[in-house]
Coordinates of C-alpha atoms in Angstrom, one line a residue:
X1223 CA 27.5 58.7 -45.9
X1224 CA 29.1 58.0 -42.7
X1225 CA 27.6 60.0 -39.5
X1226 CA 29.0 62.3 -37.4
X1227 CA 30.1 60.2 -34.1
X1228 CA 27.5 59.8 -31.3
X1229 CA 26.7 59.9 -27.9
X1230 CA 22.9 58.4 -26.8
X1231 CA 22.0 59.1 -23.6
X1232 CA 20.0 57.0 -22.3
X1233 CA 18.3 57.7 -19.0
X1234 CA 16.6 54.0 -17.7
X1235 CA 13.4 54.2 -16.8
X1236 CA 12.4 58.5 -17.1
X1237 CA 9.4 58.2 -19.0
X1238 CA 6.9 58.5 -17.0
X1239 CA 2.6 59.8 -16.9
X1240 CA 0.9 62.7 -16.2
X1241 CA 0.5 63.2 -12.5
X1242 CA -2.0 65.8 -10.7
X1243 CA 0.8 66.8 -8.5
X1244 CA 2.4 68.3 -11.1
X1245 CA -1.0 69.9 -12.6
X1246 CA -1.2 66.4 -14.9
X1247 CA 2.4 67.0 -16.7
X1248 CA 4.9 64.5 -16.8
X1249 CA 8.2 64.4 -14.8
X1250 CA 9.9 65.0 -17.9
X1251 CA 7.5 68.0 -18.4
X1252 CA 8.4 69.6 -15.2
X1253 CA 11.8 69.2 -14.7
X1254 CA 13.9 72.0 -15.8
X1255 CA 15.8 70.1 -18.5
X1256 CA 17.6 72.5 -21.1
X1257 CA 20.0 70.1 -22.7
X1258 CA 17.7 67.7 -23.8
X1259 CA 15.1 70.1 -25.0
X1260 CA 17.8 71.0 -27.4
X1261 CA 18.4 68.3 -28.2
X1262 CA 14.7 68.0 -29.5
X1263 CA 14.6 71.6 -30.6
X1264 CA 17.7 71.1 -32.8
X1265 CA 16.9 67.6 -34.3
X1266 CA 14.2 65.1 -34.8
X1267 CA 12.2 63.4 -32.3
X1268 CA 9.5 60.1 -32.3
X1269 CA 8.6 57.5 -30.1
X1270 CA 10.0 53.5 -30.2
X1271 CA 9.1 50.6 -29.1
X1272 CA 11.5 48.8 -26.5
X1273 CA 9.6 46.4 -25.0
X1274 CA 7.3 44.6 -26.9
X1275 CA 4.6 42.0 -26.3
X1276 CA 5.8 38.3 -25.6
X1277 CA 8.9 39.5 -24.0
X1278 CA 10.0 40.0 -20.4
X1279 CA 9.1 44.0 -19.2
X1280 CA 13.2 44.1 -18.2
X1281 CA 16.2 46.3 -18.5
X1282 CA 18.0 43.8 -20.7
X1283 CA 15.6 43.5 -23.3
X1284 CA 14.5 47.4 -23.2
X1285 CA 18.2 48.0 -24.2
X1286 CA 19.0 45.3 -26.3
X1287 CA 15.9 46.5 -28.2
X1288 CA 17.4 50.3 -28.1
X1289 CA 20.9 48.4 -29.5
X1290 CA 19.2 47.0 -32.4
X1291 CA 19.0 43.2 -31.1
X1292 CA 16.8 40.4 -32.0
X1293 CA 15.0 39.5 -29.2
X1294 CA 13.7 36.2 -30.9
X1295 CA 16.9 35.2 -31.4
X1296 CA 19.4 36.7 -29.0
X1297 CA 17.6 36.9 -25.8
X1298 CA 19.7 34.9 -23.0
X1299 CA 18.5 36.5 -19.8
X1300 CA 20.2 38.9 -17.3
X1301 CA 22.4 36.6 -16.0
X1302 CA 24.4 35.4 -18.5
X1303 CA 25.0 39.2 -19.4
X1304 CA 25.8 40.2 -15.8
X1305 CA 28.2 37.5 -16.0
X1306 CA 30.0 38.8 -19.0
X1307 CA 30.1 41.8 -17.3
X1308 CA 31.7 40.3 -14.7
X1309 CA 34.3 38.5 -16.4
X1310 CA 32.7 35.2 -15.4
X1311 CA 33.0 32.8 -18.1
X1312 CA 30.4 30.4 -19.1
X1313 CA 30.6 26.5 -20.0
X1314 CA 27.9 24.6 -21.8
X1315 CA 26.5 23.5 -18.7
X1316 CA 26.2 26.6 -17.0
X1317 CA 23.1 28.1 -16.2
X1318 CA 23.4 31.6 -14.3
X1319 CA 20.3 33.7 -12.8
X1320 CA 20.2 37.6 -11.5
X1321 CA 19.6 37.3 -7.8
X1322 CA 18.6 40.3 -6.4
X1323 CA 19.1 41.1 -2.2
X1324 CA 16.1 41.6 -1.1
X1325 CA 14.2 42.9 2.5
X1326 CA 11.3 40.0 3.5
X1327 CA 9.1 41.4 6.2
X1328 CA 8.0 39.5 9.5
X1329 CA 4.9 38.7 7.4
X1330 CA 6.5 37.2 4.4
X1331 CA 5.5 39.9 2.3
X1332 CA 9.0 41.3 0.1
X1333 CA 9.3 44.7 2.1
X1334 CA 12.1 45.8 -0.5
X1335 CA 13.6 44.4 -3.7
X1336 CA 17.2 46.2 -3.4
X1337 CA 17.8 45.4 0.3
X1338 CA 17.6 48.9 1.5
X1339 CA 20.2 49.4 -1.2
X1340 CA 22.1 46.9 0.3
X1341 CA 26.0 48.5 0.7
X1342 CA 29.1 46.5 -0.9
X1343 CA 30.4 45.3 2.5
X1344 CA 27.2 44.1 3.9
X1345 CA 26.7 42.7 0.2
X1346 CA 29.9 41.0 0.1
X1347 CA 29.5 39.2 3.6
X1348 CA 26.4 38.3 2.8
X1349 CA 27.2 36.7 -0.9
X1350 CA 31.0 34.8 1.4
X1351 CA 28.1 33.6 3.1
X1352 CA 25.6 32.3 1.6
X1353 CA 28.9 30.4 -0.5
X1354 CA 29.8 28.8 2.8
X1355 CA 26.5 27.5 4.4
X1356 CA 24.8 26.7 0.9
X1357 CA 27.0 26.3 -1.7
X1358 CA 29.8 24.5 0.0
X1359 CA 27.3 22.2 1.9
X1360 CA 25.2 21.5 -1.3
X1361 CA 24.5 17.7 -2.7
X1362 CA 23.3 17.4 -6.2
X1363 CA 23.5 14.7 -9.1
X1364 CA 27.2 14.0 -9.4
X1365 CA 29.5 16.8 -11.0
X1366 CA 26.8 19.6 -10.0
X1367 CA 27.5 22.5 -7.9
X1368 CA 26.3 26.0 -7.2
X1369 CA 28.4 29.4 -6.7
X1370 CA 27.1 32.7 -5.8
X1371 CA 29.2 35.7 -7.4
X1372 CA 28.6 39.7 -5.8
X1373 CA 27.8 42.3 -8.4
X1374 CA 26.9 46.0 -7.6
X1375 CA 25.0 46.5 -4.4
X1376 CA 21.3 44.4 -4.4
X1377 CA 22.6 43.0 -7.5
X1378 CA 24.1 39.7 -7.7
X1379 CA 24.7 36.2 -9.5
X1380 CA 24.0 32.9 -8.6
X1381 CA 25.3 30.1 -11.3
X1382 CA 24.1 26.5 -11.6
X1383 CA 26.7 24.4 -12.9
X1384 CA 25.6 20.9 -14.4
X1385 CA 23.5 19.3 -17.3
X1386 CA 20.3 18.8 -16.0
X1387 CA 19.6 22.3 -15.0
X1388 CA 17.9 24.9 -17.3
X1389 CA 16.6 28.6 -17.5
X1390 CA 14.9 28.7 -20.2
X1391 CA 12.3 26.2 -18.8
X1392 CA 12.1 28.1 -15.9
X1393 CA 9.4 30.8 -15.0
X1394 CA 9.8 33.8 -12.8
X1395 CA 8.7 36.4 -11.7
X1396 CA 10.4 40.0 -11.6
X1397 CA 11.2 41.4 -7.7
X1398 CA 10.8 45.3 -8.8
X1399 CA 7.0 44.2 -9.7
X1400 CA 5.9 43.0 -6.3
X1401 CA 7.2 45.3 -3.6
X1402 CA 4.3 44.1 -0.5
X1403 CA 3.4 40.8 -2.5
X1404 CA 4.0 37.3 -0.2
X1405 CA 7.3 36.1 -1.7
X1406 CA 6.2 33.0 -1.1
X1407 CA 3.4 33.8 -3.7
X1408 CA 6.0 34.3 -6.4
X1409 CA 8.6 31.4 -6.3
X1410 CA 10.3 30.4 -9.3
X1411 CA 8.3 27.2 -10.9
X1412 CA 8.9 25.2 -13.4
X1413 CA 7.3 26.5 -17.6
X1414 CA 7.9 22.6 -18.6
X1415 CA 9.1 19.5 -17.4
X1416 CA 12.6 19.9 -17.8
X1417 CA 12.5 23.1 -15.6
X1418 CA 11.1 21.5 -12.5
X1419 CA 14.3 20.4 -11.3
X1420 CA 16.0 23.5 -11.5
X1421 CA 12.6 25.6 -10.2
X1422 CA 13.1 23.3 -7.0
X1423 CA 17.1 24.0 -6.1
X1424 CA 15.9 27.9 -6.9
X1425 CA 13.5 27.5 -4.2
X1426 CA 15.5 25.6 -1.8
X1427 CA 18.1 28.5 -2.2
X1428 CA 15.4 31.2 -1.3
X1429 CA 14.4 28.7 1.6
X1430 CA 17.8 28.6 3.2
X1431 CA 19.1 31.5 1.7
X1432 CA 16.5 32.9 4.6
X1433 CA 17.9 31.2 7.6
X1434 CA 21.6 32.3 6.6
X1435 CA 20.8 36.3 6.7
X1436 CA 18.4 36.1 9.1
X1437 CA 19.0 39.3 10.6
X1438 CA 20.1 41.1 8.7
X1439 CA 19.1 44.6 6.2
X1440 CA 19.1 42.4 3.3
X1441 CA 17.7 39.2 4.8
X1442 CA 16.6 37.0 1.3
X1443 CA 17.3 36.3 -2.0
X1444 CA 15.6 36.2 -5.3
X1445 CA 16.6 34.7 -8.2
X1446 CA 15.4 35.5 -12.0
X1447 CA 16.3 36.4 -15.6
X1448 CA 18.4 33.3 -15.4
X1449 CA 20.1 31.7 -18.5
X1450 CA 23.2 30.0 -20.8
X1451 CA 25.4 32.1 -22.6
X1452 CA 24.3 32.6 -26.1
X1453 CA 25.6 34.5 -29.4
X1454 CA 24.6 38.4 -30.1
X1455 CA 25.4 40.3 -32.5
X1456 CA 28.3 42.9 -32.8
X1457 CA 26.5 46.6 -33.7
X1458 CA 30.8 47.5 -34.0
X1459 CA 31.2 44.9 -37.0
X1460 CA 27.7 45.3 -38.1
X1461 CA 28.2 49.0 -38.8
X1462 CA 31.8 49.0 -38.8
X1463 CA 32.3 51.4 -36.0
X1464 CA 34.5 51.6 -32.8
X1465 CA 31.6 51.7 -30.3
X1466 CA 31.9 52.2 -26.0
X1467 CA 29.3 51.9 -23.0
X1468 CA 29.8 53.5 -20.1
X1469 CA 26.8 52.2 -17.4
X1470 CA 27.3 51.4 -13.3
X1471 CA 25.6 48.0 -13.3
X1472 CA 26.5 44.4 -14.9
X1473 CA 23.5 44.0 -17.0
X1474 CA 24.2 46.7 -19.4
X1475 CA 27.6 46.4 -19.4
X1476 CA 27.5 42.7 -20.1
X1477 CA 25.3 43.9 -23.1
X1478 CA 27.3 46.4 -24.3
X1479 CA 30.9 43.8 -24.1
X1480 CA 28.6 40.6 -25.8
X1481 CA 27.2 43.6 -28.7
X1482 CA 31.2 44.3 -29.3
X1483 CA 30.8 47.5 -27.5
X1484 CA 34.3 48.6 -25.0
X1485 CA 33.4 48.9 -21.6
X1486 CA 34.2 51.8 -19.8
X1487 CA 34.5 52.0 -16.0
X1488 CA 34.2 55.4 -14.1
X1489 CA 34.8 55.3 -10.3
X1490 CA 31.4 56.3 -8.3
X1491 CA 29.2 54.6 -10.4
X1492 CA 26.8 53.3 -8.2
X1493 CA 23.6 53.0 -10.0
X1494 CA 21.8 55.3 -7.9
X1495 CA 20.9 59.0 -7.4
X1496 CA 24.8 59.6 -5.7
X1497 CA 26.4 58.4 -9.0
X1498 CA 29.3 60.0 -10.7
X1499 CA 27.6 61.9 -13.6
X1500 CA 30.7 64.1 -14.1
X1501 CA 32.7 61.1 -14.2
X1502 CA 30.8 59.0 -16.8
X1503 CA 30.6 62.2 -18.8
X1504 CA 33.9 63.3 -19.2
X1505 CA 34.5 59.2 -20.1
X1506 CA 32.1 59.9 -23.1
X1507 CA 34.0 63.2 -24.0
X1508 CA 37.5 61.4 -23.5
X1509 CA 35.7 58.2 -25.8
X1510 CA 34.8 61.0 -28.1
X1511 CA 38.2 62.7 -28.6
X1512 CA 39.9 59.5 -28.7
X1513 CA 38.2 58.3 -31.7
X1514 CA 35.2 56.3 -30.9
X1515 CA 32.6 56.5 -33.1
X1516 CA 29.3 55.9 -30.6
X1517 CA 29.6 55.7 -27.1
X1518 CA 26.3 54.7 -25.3
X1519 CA 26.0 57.0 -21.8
X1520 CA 23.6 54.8 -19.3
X1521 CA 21.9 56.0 -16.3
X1522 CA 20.4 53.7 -13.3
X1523 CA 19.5 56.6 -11.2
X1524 CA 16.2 57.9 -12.8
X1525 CA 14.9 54.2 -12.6
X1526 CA 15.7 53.4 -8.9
X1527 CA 13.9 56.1 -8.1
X1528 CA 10.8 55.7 -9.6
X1529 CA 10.4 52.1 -9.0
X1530 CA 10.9 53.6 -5.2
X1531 CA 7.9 55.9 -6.5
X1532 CA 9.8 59.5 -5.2
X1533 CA 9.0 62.2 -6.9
X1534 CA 11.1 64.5 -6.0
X1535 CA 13.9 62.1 -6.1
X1536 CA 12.7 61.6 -9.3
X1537 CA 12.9 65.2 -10.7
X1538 CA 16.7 65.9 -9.4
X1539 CA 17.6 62.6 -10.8
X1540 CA 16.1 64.4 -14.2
X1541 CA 17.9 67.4 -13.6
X1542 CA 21.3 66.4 -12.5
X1543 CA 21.0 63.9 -15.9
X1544 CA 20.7 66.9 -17.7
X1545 CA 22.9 69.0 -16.2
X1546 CA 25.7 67.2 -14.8
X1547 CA 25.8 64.8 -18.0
X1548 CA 24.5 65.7 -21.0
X1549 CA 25.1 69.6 -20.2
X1550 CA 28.9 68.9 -19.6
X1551 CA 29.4 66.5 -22.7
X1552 CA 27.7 68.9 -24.7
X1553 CA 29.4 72.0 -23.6
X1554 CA 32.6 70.0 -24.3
X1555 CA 32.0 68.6 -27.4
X1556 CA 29.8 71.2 -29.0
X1557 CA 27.3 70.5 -32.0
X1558 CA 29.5 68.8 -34.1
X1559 CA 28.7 65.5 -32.4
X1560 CA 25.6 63.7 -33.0
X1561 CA 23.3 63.2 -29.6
X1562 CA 20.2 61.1 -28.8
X1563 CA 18.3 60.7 -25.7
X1564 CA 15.9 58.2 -24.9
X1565 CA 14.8 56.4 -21.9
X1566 CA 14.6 52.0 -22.4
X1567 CA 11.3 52.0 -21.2
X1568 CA 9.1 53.9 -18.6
X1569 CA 8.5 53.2 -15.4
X1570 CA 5.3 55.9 -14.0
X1571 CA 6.2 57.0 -10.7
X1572 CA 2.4 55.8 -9.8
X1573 CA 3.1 52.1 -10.3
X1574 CA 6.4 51.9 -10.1
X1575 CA 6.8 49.1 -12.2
X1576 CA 8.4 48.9 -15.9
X1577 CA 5.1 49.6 -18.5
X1578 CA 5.5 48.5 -22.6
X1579 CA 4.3 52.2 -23.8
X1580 CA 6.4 53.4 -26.5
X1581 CA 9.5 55.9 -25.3
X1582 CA 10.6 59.2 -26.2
X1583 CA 13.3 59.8 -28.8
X1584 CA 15.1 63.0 -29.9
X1585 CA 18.1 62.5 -32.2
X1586 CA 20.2 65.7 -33.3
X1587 CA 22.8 65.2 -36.3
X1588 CA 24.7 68.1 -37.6
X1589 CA 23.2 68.7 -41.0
X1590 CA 19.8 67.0 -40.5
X1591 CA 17.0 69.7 -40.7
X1592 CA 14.8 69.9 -37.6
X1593 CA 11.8 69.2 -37.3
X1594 CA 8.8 71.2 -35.4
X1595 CA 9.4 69.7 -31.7
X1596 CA 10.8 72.5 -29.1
X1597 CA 10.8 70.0 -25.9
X1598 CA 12.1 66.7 -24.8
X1599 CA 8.7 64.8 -23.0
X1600 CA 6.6 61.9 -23.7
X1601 CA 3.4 64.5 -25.1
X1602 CA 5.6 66.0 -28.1
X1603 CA 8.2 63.1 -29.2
X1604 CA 5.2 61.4 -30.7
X1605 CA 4.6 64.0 -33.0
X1606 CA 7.8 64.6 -34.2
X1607 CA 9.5 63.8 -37.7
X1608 CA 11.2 59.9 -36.7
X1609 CA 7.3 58.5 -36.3
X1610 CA 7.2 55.5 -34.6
X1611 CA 11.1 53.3 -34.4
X1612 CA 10.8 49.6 -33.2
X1613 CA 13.5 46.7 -34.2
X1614 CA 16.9 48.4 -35.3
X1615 CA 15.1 51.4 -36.8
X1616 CA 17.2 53.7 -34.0
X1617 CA 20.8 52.7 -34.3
X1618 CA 20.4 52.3 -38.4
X1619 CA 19.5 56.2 -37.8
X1620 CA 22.0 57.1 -36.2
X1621 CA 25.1 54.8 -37.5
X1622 CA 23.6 53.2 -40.6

């Protein structure tokens, strides 16, 4: 039996733990959040397993695990995804990492992993740049060269071109994990041999990356995540559905393009707590009414905010997900549509950092008897009727 179509929300990084300040509920708990208890209170709920062990605690694996992916075997890094996104195409000896603008204090220590939230003009200068006083200037082996590509805000590309360079050989560490850690404490290195020549150019392009902006907001670099394009699967031909993403940053809508998923791009979409949420929600209705059969809603906001560890920046970020999204999709679409909500991993406002525990899943499908659940939080999903979903337990639920 075919399923209804779908919309999953999924809101990055809003799980969260209980927290005094709240009388030891979750955010989720205390928010006022209406559409997604019905969700719960009308469907099926359970907990599932997005980032497991042996695996990189990052966006692109917490949603390619939510996708149905195989980690083992399709895990290529952010770059390579941000540069689908981007349009950016890939040879055989291309090897592209994330590189995040960052804020270095006078002490070394990395005073901010977004660069103040870097704007797009002060981004864009600083990516022209860092293409003219490092890229153009740079010497490698013969054929080699280096370009550095703007994405959305803080986030951006820098691609290795030429055969001796790798990712995959290459350890690093993640910036969000070590705001007030010396960056210098946290340079890429190499995991084997064949990585130590790439883990040095990395760090010469942090090294001089830091005499260009001197200066400025955004005053360093950090590459990670990096990679070679690599083959994932279609969930559109695996399940023989028309399928849509609509997300503000590369990463997830490279995923979505390389999983056969259509892009859609709302104007506004910033990633952050001033993004369009009317926008990307009537783009889900109009997906909807035009046919699609599963349209994956992402949000950037909730987890920008807690990495940041705000609370109450935190809560409207809950709220006006809620209300300004899902609300507005649901009151145009009405319960004929299948919804689920789930976060790709949590990130507790009290570390502010990305933690494996299991997430919070409510599915509604018209027809499917509900099970005892009332509310949308980390306490009650566990209890609910799906159990515990790891692997592609989640999308064979809802499009199998």
């Amino acid at each position: 039996m075919k399923h209804a179509q779908t919309v999953l929300f999924l809101g990055d990084g809003m799980a969260d733990e209980p927290l005094a300040e709240l009388g030891g509920r979750t955010p989720l708990q205390a928010a006022n959040v209406p559409n997604m208890d019905w969700i719960a209170a009308h469907g099926r709920s359970g907990q599932m397993l997005t980032l497991p062990d042996g695996f990189p605690t990052s966006s692109d694996v917490a949603n390619m695990s939510v996708l149905g992916g195989d980690l083992a075997k399709e895990l290529c890094g952010r770059g390579p995804l941000e540069a689908a996104s981007q349009g950016i195409e890939m040879g055989p000896d291309d090897v592209v990492f994330r590189m995040n603008l960052t804020t270095v204090a006078p002490d070394g220590t990395l005073a901010d992993f977004s660069g103040g939230h870097v704007g797009e003009a002060e981004q864009k200068e600083a990516i022209a740049l860092l293409n003219e006083k490092i890229a153009a200037t740079w010497k490698g082996h013969d054929g080699e060269y280096i370009r550095f590509y703007a994405g959305v805000s803080y986030r951006n590309l820098v691609l290795l071109h030429g055969p001796a360079f790798s990712g995959s050989a290459v350890a690093y560490d993640k910036p969000d994990d070590n705001s007030g850690n010396p960056v210098a404490e946290h340079l890429p290195r190499a995991k084997s041999p064949e990585g130590e020549y790439t883990a040095q150019v990395l760090r010469d392009i942090i090294s001089k990356a830091s005499e260009v902006l001197k200066g400025r907001g955004a005053n360093g670099v950090w590459p990670w995540s990096g990679g070679k394009a690599g083959a994932i699967h279609s969930v559109s031909k695996q399940y023989g559905i028309k399928g849509a993403i609509v997300a503000a940053v590369d990463v997830i809508n490279g995923l979505g393009c390389t999983m056969g998923l259509d892009v859609i791009k709302v104007p506004g979409a910033t990633g952050y707590i001033d993004t369009n949420y009317e926008g990307k929600a009537d783009a889900a209705i109009k997906a909807i009414k035009d046919g699609y059969d599963f349209v994956y809603v992402h949000i950037e906001a909730t987890d920008e905010v807690s990495h940041a560890q705000d609370l109450k920046l935190k809560l409207q970020a809950l709220e006006d997900f809620d209300s300004r999204l899902i609300g507005r999709v649901r009151a145009a679409l009405g319960d004929s549509v299948s919804y689920c909500v789930l976060p790709d991993h949590p990130v507790p406002i009290r570390l502010g950092k990305h933690t494996r525990t299991p997430v919070p899943v409510a599915v509604y499908q018209p027809g499917e008897a509900a099970d005892a659940i009332k509310t949308y939080d980390e306490v009650e999903a566990p209890k609910g009727a799906l159990g515990a979903l790891k692997g592609g337990d989640l999308m064979d639920l809802l499009l199998g």
